[in-house]
PDB file of C-alpha atoms in Angstrom:
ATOM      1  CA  UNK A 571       0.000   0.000   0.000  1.00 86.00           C
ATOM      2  CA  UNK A 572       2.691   2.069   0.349  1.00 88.00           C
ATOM      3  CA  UNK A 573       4.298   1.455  -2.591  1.00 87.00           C
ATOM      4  CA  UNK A 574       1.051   2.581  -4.191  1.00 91.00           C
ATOM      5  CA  UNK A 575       1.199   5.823  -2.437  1.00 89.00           C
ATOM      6  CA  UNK A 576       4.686   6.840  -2.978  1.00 88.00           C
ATOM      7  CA  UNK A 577       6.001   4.579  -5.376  1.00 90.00           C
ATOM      8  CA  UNK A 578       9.690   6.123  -4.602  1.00 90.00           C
ATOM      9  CA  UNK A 579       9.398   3.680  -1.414  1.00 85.00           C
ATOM     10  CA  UNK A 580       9.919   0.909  -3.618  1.00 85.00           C
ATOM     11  CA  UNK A 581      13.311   1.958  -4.593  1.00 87.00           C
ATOM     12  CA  UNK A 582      14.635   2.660  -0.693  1.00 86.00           C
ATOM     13  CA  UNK A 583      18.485   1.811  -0.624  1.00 88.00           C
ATOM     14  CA  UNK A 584      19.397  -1.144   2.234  1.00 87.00           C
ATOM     15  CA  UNK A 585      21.237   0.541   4.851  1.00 86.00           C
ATOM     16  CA  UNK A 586      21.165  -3.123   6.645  1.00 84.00           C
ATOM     17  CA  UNK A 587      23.734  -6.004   7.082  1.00 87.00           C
ATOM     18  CA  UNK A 588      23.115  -8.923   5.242  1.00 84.00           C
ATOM     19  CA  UNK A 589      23.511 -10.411   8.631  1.00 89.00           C
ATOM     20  CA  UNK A 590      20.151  -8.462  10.008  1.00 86.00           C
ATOM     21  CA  UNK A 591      18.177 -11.083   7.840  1.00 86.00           C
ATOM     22  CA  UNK A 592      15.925  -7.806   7.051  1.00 87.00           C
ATOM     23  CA  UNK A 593      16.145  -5.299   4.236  1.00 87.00           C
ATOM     24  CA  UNK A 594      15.183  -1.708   5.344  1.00 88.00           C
ATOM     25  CA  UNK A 595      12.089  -1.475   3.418  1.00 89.00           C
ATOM     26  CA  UNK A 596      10.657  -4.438   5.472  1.00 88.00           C
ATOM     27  CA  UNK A 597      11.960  -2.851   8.789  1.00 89.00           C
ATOM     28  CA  UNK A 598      10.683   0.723   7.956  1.00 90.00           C
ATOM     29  CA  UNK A 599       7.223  -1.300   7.219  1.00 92.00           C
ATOM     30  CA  UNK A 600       6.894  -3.156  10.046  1.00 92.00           C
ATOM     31  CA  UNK A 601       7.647  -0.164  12.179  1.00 93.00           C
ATOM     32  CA  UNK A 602       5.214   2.211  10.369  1.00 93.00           C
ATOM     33  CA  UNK A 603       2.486  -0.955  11.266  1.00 93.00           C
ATOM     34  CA  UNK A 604       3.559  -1.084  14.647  1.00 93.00           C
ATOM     35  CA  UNK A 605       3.133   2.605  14.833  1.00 93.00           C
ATOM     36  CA  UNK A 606       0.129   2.246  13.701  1.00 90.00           C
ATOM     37  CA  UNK A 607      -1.267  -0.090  15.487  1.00 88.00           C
ATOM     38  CA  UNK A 608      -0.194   0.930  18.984  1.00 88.00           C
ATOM     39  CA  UNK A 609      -3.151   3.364  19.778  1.00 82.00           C
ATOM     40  CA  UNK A 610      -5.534   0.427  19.640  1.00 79.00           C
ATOM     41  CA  UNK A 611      -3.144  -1.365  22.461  1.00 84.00           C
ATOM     42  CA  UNK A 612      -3.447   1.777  25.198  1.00 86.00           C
ATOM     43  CA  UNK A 613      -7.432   1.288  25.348  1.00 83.00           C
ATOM     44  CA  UNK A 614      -8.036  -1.693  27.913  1.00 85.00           C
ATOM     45  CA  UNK A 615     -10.815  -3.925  26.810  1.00 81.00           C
ATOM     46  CA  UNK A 616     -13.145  -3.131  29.362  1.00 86.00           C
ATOM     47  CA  UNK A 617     -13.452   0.597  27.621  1.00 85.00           C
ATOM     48  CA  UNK A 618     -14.333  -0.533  23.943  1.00 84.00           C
ATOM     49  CA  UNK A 619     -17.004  -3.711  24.907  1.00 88.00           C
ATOM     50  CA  UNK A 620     -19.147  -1.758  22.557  1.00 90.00           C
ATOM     51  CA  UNK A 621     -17.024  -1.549  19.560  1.00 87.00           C
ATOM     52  CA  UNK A 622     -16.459  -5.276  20.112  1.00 88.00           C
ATOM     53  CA  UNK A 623     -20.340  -5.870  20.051  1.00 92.00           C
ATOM     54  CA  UNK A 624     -21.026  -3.525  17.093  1.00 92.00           C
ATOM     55  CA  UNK A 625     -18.071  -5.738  15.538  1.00 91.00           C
ATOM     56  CA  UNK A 626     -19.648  -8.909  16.465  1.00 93.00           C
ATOM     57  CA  UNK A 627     -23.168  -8.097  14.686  1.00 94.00           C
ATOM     58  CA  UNK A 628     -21.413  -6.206  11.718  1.00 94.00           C
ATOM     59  CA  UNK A 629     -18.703  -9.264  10.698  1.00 93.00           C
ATOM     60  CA  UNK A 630     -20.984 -11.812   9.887  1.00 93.00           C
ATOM     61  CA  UNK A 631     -23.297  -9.506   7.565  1.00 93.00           C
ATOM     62  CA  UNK A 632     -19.907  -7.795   5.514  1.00 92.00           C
ATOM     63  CA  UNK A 633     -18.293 -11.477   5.501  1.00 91.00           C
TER      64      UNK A 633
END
């Protein structure tokens, strides 16, 4: 998806080792989802039950 945004990000130079056993397009991506991700990790469950029940009806009918 990236790519499709800024399709320089395709062409990122490896900074890496070969030893890492990851290029830094993968690394950079994984961070950027981690990023990304993260907000939905500081809200304990017990605050968003509801989105978890609006999720539960909505699933089934857009699967």
């Amino acid at each position: 998806m990236i790519r499709a945004i800024w399709p320089s990000y395709g062409n990122l130079r490896n900074t890496l080792p070969a030893s890492a056993g990851v290029d830094t397009m993968n690394f950079v991506s994984f961070f950027i989802f981690w990023v990304c991700s993260l907000p939905a990790l500081w809200f304990p469950v017990h605050k968003i039950r509801h989105l978890f029940t609006v999720k539960a009806i909505y699933s089934p009918i857009a699967a």
